[in-house]
Amino acid sequence: MKKNILTLAIQTVLLSTLPMTSVMAQESSTSTEVNNEANEEKITVTGSRLRRDSFSVSTPLVTIGREAIEDTGLGSLAEILSAEIPSLGEGFSNTNSQSSVQNTGLSTIELRNLGTDRTLTLIDGRRVVSNSYSGNYVSLSTIPSAMVDRVEIITGGASAVYGSDAIAGVVNIITQTDKTGLELDIKGGHTPEGGGREFTMDMGYGAQFADNRGYLYFSTTWDRQFGIANSDRERAKYESSYNYNTTLLCNEMNTISGDQCMRDITPDDWRERGDNTPGGTFEGDKWFYHPINGLTADFVEEQDGVNLYQYDTPKIPNDNIASALKLTYELSSDITANFQLQFNRNHSVNVKEYEGQDYDDDELVIDPITGLPDRVTPGTIKPSNPFVPQVIAETAGKSVTWDRQFVELGNVTTDNTRETLRTSLGLQGTAFNSEWDWDLSVSYGEFKQVQHRLNELNVVKLSQGLDAEYAEDGVTIQCASAAARAEGCVPVNIFGYGSISPEAADYIRANPTITTEISQVNMLGYMTGEVFEMPAGAVTAAFGFEYRKDSQDVITSEEHRYGGITFNLVPTFSGDIDVKEIFAEANFPLLKNAPMIKNLSADVSLRIADYSAKGIDTVSSYRAGLLWVPAEGYLIRANYSRSQRAPNITELLSPPRGDYDSFTDICDGTTATSTEAGHANCRLDPGIANAIATSGTFVDENSGYSPNAGNENLKEETADTYTLGFSMSPSFVEGLQLAVDYYDINISDAIEEIDNKKILEQCYNSNLAFGNDNPFCHDISRDNEGQLTQVLQRVFNLSEVTARGYDVALSYAYKLENYGSLKLKLDMNHVIERSKTFEGNDGFETIDSKGELSSGVFTDKAATSLSWSHNGLRIRWSTKLKGSMVDDNDRVDKWLVLEAENQALIDSGNATAVLNPETPMYLYYGSYIRHDVSVSYKMDVNDDISARLYGGVNNLFNNQGPFVPNTGDNIERGNANFASAYGGGVGRYVYIGTQISF
């Protein structure tokens, strides 16, 4: 074969790297896909731009096809993938984003629980614009269901091939390429227990034209999920506030009379209420407005207060429409043009409780001129205020204290509307006498999100409205401040049910808005072909370039920017990052048809990137892999990769922006003599000291406010990934395929936040003294009562994140001759290690999150299915397993110490010992198993029309997972007493649908 100048040049470069390639290849990876067909057509698969079949790549690869997607009966592709592939998990979904303001309604995935930012999601091998300013979050709901042909997942580092963000791996959505005709699919379902209705319509149309030179495919999906309300679930009615009594060693729940051992009460006795009542409570709970009796003395919080958890929503309603057009056209015998256009509109509404406020609840406010921060409170009310009832005015002293829920403003609501537009235009062809294939494309995407937060409270205006007086006429009530009156101040009456007038409600209501605009320009070009011949075969190579520019604008309303409202402070910020990259990869056939070596080949790839961000140097990612086929049907793969992720715009440039997390204050339960970890330093805080002086014990009632902040000094994080495994398809067991893969991912300089509880521990319980010299204390703020008002979470390049484990995949197909065929499939993931290390005041500290529900890292996950097919009928039974968990590893450690101390007292005969201590509840969770069954029947109506009827039941036995309390000593908090890791309370789901093809 005659070589041209370009081929000879590339040959020279690759030959010069061959010795290094052979050495590096000794360290490499494995696959979870088994394929024994030697003559399979070679296609481009995820993880490589070289044209090979999926049995000839050295990286772990999993594929889920159209049939498996259809059998689930689910409308969410992210939910399907996370259910069917144990190494995948849902990032954000409608059952776990209830507390998220920015990401409600997203549908994302992540590999190995390493975060959505570390899983690169592609469409047809190309990057697409993000659907959130929080990170590189690609929502799978933006892709029409009918457009999806299959999904390929590479579960090892792939930055050398696809660039930044592929540290955990790549999820590649492959769209239809040759499907013709019209296909309509209508599906509906619900949860028999109540709610959960879902209705989906899919349409796909494909056609060839211009004498088969052109191909067009159009698809659109409309999916409406009606959500699940709190009232739809029996478990949600319980007001759970859990505590473990370390003296009595019993499990407690809060009741009208305070915490009581659960063995002595029933769930109907449980209470968790607040004193922000719709009519108001006054003078330290001395007075309150009863819904029937009116103004009443002696308020009892757990009896007369409001259950705020009644507004928890197990599943958020969502409306989604996605459309896409794909067009290819052969311009000549060796050049094809392609074009894609996608549009998506997603709308989600999350209705929460009414806003509540106390007279001394402070909110952050920023001076618009100086930029200096301050705190503002609504303040007390003067006894001379015209609205104050006489009996309260007579006993109030100098001022009236109050707590109230502002029902008149309406429910606090997050309304998110997202629109995504993606386009790409490209050319593909051959060159140099058809020896090389080339691909050149440019793509553009833009995303816009308008987020309305409705019915929040403007504390500044509330303070002005509460300062009311009689006008000169002695009848009219007005705001006391002339300046406030000039700006439209309306007096506010908070005494009694419905006492706030519509005009006053309008005056104090805040409806802040965040508008996010993200755009991405991407240019990609590469060539691939055979470079030269080796004794074992041809060396194939690919090389190319990529340019990408990401731009982002976060535009917030005045209330967001300057605060003073009962919601997050989110400043306006913007930025852009561009990156220029070159890459190359090659496959070297080393040996062929030798003793014990049917085939031995090595893969190498390299990508060099130049980022515009100031803290990021030239980034190099590379990979080396070795593939060994000792005999027909057996394969051993090894892979080493160096992958890197550059910080995104928000991680680099974001000022502190509000967010809420669930965490327990280390100072909870501090008394004048308590000796628990950190309590000595807790007593040094003036607010906590005041609480102890008043009530004897400081009780944590933090709001969970934990703003996130970027860090312009961040640099890239780097992952070294090793994978090793084997796959087999033995000839003596026809139809059996088995693969086992080990992975070891170590991320250095990991871009991470330090957990709230660790920030608190470093401030109050480390060798570095509590106070201004302790940097962790700078990120903690408390009010005059000692309650945490915020814990600031900054992102840092932490020391190390480690993930180790193995995957197992098994498939067995068996023909029943005249009775169809059976197929068994099993996928499993076992986690050996999942940890995060950071440098604290006492040196490096490692956080173990394996098997911890609060981290979402299951030690074992598995999915298995058995399907039977015969003459168009297909029946499938599948089972999903999640192994046993603990609530939080730190909580387990504390219990084991407490148990040992009590046992020592028992052994010594100490009278204070508890002879029958209770194991803490909501600490150990058993394994979770869910069963699904589906049935479909496909038939030909006539020569041109076929129909498929299908239906099924997911979670057949309605396993809703363990009871996880709303709040308390448990670290993982349950939404409506459900954990999102176990389905979030969805339970049994029944569906039916029909698909018609023309």
PDB file of C-alpha atoms in Angstrom, residues 330-474:
ATOM      1  CA  GLU A 330     -24.221  12.536   0.940  1.00  0.00           C
ATOM      2  CA  LEU A 331     -22.692  15.469  -0.927  1.00  0.00           C
ATOM      3  CA  SER A 332     -20.464  13.112  -2.893  1.00  0.00           C
ATOM      4  CA  SER A 333     -19.252   9.544  -2.756  1.00  0.00           C
ATOM      5  CA  ASP A 334     -16.811  10.396   0.022  1.00  0.00           C
ATOM      6  CA  ILE A 335     -18.313  13.444   1.798  1.00  0.00           C
ATOM      7  CA  THR A 336     -21.450  13.450   3.968  1.00  0.00           C
ATOM      8  CA  ALA A 337     -22.981  16.465   5.670  1.00  0.00           C
ATOM      9  CA  ASN A 338     -24.850  16.157   8.940  1.00  0.00           C
ATOM     10  CA  PHE A 339     -27.007  18.529  10.930  1.00  0.00           C
ATOM     11  CA  GLN A 340     -28.751  18.246  14.288  1.00  0.00           C
ATOM     12  CA  LEU A 341     -31.169  20.562  16.052  1.00  0.00           C
ATOM     13  CA  GLN A 342     -32.579  19.994  19.542  1.00  0.00           C
ATOM     14  CA  PHE A 343     -34.974  22.070  21.586  1.00  0.00           C
ATOM     15  CA  ASN A 344     -36.261  21.408  25.081  1.00  0.00           C
ATOM     16  CA  ARG A 345     -38.574  23.235  27.461  1.00  0.00           C
ATOM     17  CA  ASN A 346     -38.901  22.061  31.032  1.00  0.00           C
ATOM     18  CA  HIS A 347     -41.174  23.499  33.700  1.00  0.00           C
ATOM     19  CA  SER A 348     -41.250  22.433  37.329  1.00  0.00           C
ATOM     20  CA  VAL A 349     -43.077  23.909  40.315  1.00  0.00           C
ATOM     21  CA  ASN A 350     -42.097  23.107  43.891  1.00  0.00           C
ATOM     22  CA  VAL A 351     -44.639  24.324  46.444  1.00  0.00           C
ATOM     23  CA  LYS A 352     -43.323  24.637  49.994  1.00  0.00           C
ATOM     24  CA  GLU A 353     -44.644  25.839  53.356  1.00  0.00           C
ATOM     25  CA  TYR A 354     -45.663  29.421  54.122  1.00  0.00           C
ATOM     26  CA  GLU A 355     -42.834  31.703  55.138  1.00  0.00           C
ATOM     27  CA  GLY A 356     -42.308  32.054  58.879  1.00  0.00           C
ATOM     28  CA  GLN A 357     -40.374  34.708  60.752  1.00  0.00           C
ATOM     29  CA  ASP A 358     -39.481  35.695  64.311  1.00  0.00           C
ATOM     30  CA  TYR A 359     -38.933  39.197  65.625  1.00  0.00           C
ATOM     31  CA  ASP A 360     -35.185  38.543  65.972  1.00  0.00           C
ATOM     32  CA  ASP A 361     -34.559  36.313  62.953  1.00  0.00           C
ATOM     33  CA  ASP A 362     -31.843  38.168  61.093  1.00  0.00           C
ATOM     34  CA  GLU A 363     -31.260  38.179  57.360  1.00  0.00           C
ATOM     35  CA  LEU A 364     -28.160  39.164  55.457  1.00  0.00           C
ATOM     36  CA  VAL A 365     -28.261  42.531  53.712  1.00  0.00           C
ATOM     37  CA  ILE A 366     -25.623  44.148  51.488  1.00  0.00           C
ATOM     38  CA  ASP A 367     -25.198  47.914  51.239  1.00  0.00           C
ATOM     39  CA  PRO A 368     -25.633  48.645  47.497  1.00  0.00           C
ATOM     40  CA  ILE A 369     -23.134  51.523  47.637  1.00  0.00           C
ATOM     41  CA  THR A 370     -20.360  50.264  49.921  1.00  0.00           C
ATOM     42  CA  GLY A 371     -20.914  46.551  49.403  1.00  0.00           C
ATOM     43  CA  LEU A 372     -20.526  45.990  53.145  1.00  0.00           C
ATOM     44  CA  PRO A 373     -22.614  43.214  54.745  1.00  0.00           C
ATOM     45  CA  ASP A 374     -24.977  43.711  57.652  1.00  0.00           C
ATOM     46  CA  ARG A 375     -27.877  41.886  59.316  1.00  0.00           C
ATOM     47  CA  VAL A 376     -31.458  43.091  59.533  1.00  0.00           C
ATOM     48  CA  THR A 377     -34.264  41.848  61.782  1.00  0.00           C
ATOM     49  CA  PRO A 378     -37.989  42.636  61.700  1.00  0.00           C
ATOM     50  CA  GLY A 379     -37.735  43.848  65.305  1.00  0.00           C
ATOM     51  CA  THR A 380     -40.196  43.978  68.143  1.00  0.00           C
ATOM     52  CA  ILE A 381     -43.477  45.903  68.154  1.00  0.00           C
ATOM     53  CA  LYS A 382     -44.202  48.923  70.302  1.00  0.00           C
ATOM     54  CA  PRO A 383     -47.040  48.364  72.815  1.00  0.00           C
ATOM     55  CA  SER A 384     -48.543  51.619  71.527  1.00  0.00           C
ATOM     56  CA  ASN A 385     -48.953  50.126  68.061  1.00  0.00           C
ATOM     57  CA  PRO A 386     -52.674  50.437  67.164  1.00  0.00           C
ATOM     58  CA  PHE A 387     -52.870  46.758  66.183  1.00  0.00           C
ATOM     59  CA  VAL A 388     -51.616  45.409  69.531  1.00  0.00           C
ATOM     60  CA  PRO A 389     -54.465  43.884  71.602  1.00  0.00           C
ATOM     61  CA  GLN A 390     -54.900  45.649  74.913  1.00  0.00           C
ATOM     62  CA  VAL A 391     -54.223  42.551  77.044  1.00  0.00           C
ATOM     63  CA  ILE A 392     -50.858  42.084  75.337  1.00  0.00           C
ATOM     64  CA  ALA A 393     -49.967  45.784  75.495  1.00  0.00           C
ATOM     65  CA  GLU A 394     -50.663  45.849  79.240  1.00  0.00           C
ATOM     66  CA  THR A 395     -48.254  42.975  79.990  1.00  0.00           C
ATOM     67  CA  ALA A 396     -45.599  43.495  77.326  1.00  0.00           C
ATOM     68  CA  GLY A 397     -43.355  46.011  78.958  1.00  0.00           C
ATOM     69  CA  LYS A 398     -41.300  48.099  76.527  1.00  0.00           C
ATOM     70  CA  SER A 399     -41.842  45.931  73.441  1.00  0.00           C
ATOM     71  CA  VAL A 400     -43.818  42.989  72.086  1.00  0.00           C
ATOM     72  CA  THR A 401     -41.906  39.933  70.870  1.00  0.00           C
ATOM     73  CA  TRP A 402     -43.534  37.712  68.258  1.00  0.00           C
ATOM     74  CA  ASP A 403     -43.306  34.699  65.950  1.00  0.00           C
ATOM     75  CA  ARG A 404     -45.613  34.210  62.978  1.00  0.00           C
ATOM     76  CA  GLN A 405     -46.297  32.324  59.792  1.00  0.00           C
ATOM     77  CA  PHE A 406     -47.230  34.657  56.952  1.00  0.00           C
ATOM     78  CA  VAL A 407     -50.030  32.635  55.375  1.00  0.00           C
ATOM     79  CA  GLU A 408     -51.531  35.697  53.737  1.00  0.00           C
ATOM     80  CA  LEU A 409     -48.585  35.876  51.321  1.00  0.00           C
ATOM     81  CA  GLY A 410     -49.222  32.372  49.936  1.00  0.00           C
ATOM     82  CA  ASN A 411     -47.045  29.257  49.859  1.00  0.00           C
ATOM     83  CA  VAL A 412     -43.381  29.753  49.131  1.00  0.00           C
ATOM     84  CA  THR A 413     -42.970  28.389  45.614  1.00  0.00           C
ATOM     85  CA  THR A 414     -40.022  27.704  43.339  1.00  0.00           C
ATOM     86  CA  ASP A 415     -41.026  28.017  39.695  1.00  0.00           C
ATOM     87  CA  ASN A 416     -38.320  26.918  37.249  1.00  0.00           C
ATOM     88  CA  THR A 417     -38.571  27.251  33.470  1.00  0.00           C
ATOM     89  CA  ARG A 418     -35.665  25.967  31.389  1.00  0.00           C
ATOM     90  CA  GLU A 419     -35.124  26.203  27.658  1.00  0.00           C
ATOM     91  CA  THR A 420     -32.285  24.477  25.836  1.00  0.00           C
ATOM     92  CA  LEU A 421     -31.265  24.858  22.212  1.00  0.00           C
ATOM     93  CA  ARG A 422     -28.508  22.747  20.688  1.00  0.00           C
ATOM     94  CA  THR A 423     -27.308  22.709  17.093  1.00  0.00           C
ATOM     95  CA  SER A 424     -24.458  21.041  15.264  1.00  0.00           C
ATOM     96  CA  LEU A 425     -23.266  21.068  11.679  1.00  0.00           C
ATOM     97  CA  GLY A 426     -20.598  18.787  10.360  1.00  0.00           C
ATOM     98  CA  LEU A 427     -18.928  17.090   7.465  1.00  0.00           C
ATOM     99  CA  GLN A 428     -17.597  13.545   7.351  1.00  0.00           C
ATOM    100  CA  GLY A 429     -15.614  11.927   4.623  1.00  0.00           C
ATOM    101  CA  THR A 430     -12.598  10.007   3.447  1.00  0.00           C
ATOM    102  CA  ALA A 431      -9.226  11.154   2.189  1.00  0.00           C
ATOM    103  CA  PHE A 432      -5.968   9.878   0.768  1.00  0.00           C
ATOM    104  CA  ASN A 433      -7.478   7.227  -1.484  1.00  0.00           C
ATOM    105  CA  SER A 434     -10.069   6.363   1.182  1.00  0.00           C
ATOM    106  CA  GLU A 435      -7.331   5.288   3.568  1.00  0.00           C
ATOM    107  CA  TRP A 436      -8.390   7.839   6.195  1.00  0.00           C
ATOM    108  CA  ASP A 437     -11.733   8.938   7.587  1.00  0.00           C
ATOM    109  CA  TRP A 438     -12.181  12.511   8.760  1.00  0.00           C
ATOM    110  CA  ASP A 439     -14.811  14.389  10.749  1.00  0.00           C
ATOM    111  CA  LEU A 440     -15.199  18.152  11.096  1.00  0.00           C
ATOM    112  CA  SER A 441     -18.022  19.782  13.051  1.00  0.00           C
ATOM    113  CA  VAL A 442     -19.085  22.915  14.829  1.00  0.00           C
ATOM    114  CA  SER A 443     -21.795  22.991  17.453  1.00  0.00           C
ATOM    115  CA  TYR A 444     -23.530  25.685  19.419  1.00  0.00           C
ATOM    116  CA  GLY A 445     -25.767  25.406  22.428  1.00  0.00           C
ATOM    117  CA  GLU A 446     -27.555  27.862  24.627  1.00  0.00           C
ATOM    118  CA  PHE A 447     -29.474  27.379  27.825  1.00  0.00           C
ATOM    119  CA  LYS A 448     -31.726  29.790  29.664  1.00  0.00           C
ATOM    120  CA  GLN A 449     -33.342  29.280  33.017  1.00  0.00           C
ATOM    121  CA  VAL A 450     -35.785  31.687  34.612  1.00  0.00           C
ATOM    122  CA  GLN A 451     -36.329  30.886  38.236  1.00  0.00           C
ATOM    123  CA  HIS A 452     -39.061  32.625  40.180  1.00  0.00           C
ATOM    124  CA  ARG A 453     -39.150  32.324  43.958  1.00  0.00           C
ATOM    125  CA  LEU A 454     -42.622  33.363  45.004  1.00  0.00           C
ATOM    126  CA  ASN A 455     -44.036  34.611  48.305  1.00  0.00           C
ATOM    127  CA  GLU A 456     -40.883  35.239  50.264  1.00  0.00           C
ATOM    128  CA  LEU A 457     -40.789  37.988  52.885  1.00  0.00           C
ATOM    129  CA  ASN A 458     -39.066  41.358  52.599  1.00  0.00           C
ATOM    130  CA  VAL A 459     -37.784  41.826  56.149  1.00  0.00           C
ATOM    131  CA  VAL A 460     -36.845  45.484  55.640  1.00  0.00           C
ATOM    132  CA  LYS A 461     -40.362  46.382  54.526  1.00  0.00           C
ATOM    133  CA  LEU A 462     -41.857  44.185  57.230  1.00  0.00           C
ATOM    134  CA  SER A 463     -39.903  46.113  59.864  1.00  0.00           C
ATOM    135  CA  GLN A 464     -41.255  49.373  58.453  1.00  0.00           C
ATOM    136  CA  GLY A 465     -44.814  48.034  58.285  1.00  0.00           C
ATOM    137  CA  LEU A 466     -44.733  46.755  61.885  1.00  0.00           C
ATOM    138  CA  ASP A 467     -43.792  50.228  63.132  1.00  0.00           C
ATOM    139  CA  ALA A 468     -47.338  51.625  62.883  1.00  0.00           C
ATOM    140  CA  GLU A 469     -49.135  54.552  64.496  1.00  0.00           C
ATOM    141  CA  TYR A 470     -52.318  56.567  64.275  1.00  0.00           C
ATOM    142  CA  ALA A 471     -52.299  59.453  61.845  1.00  0.00           C
ATOM    143  CA  GLU A 472     -53.236  62.950  62.946  1.00  0.00           C
ATOM    144  CA  ASP A 473     -56.926  62.188  62.444  1.00  0.00           C
ATOM    145  CA  GLY A 474     -56.699  59.595  65.231  1.00  0.00           C
TER     146      GLY A 474
END
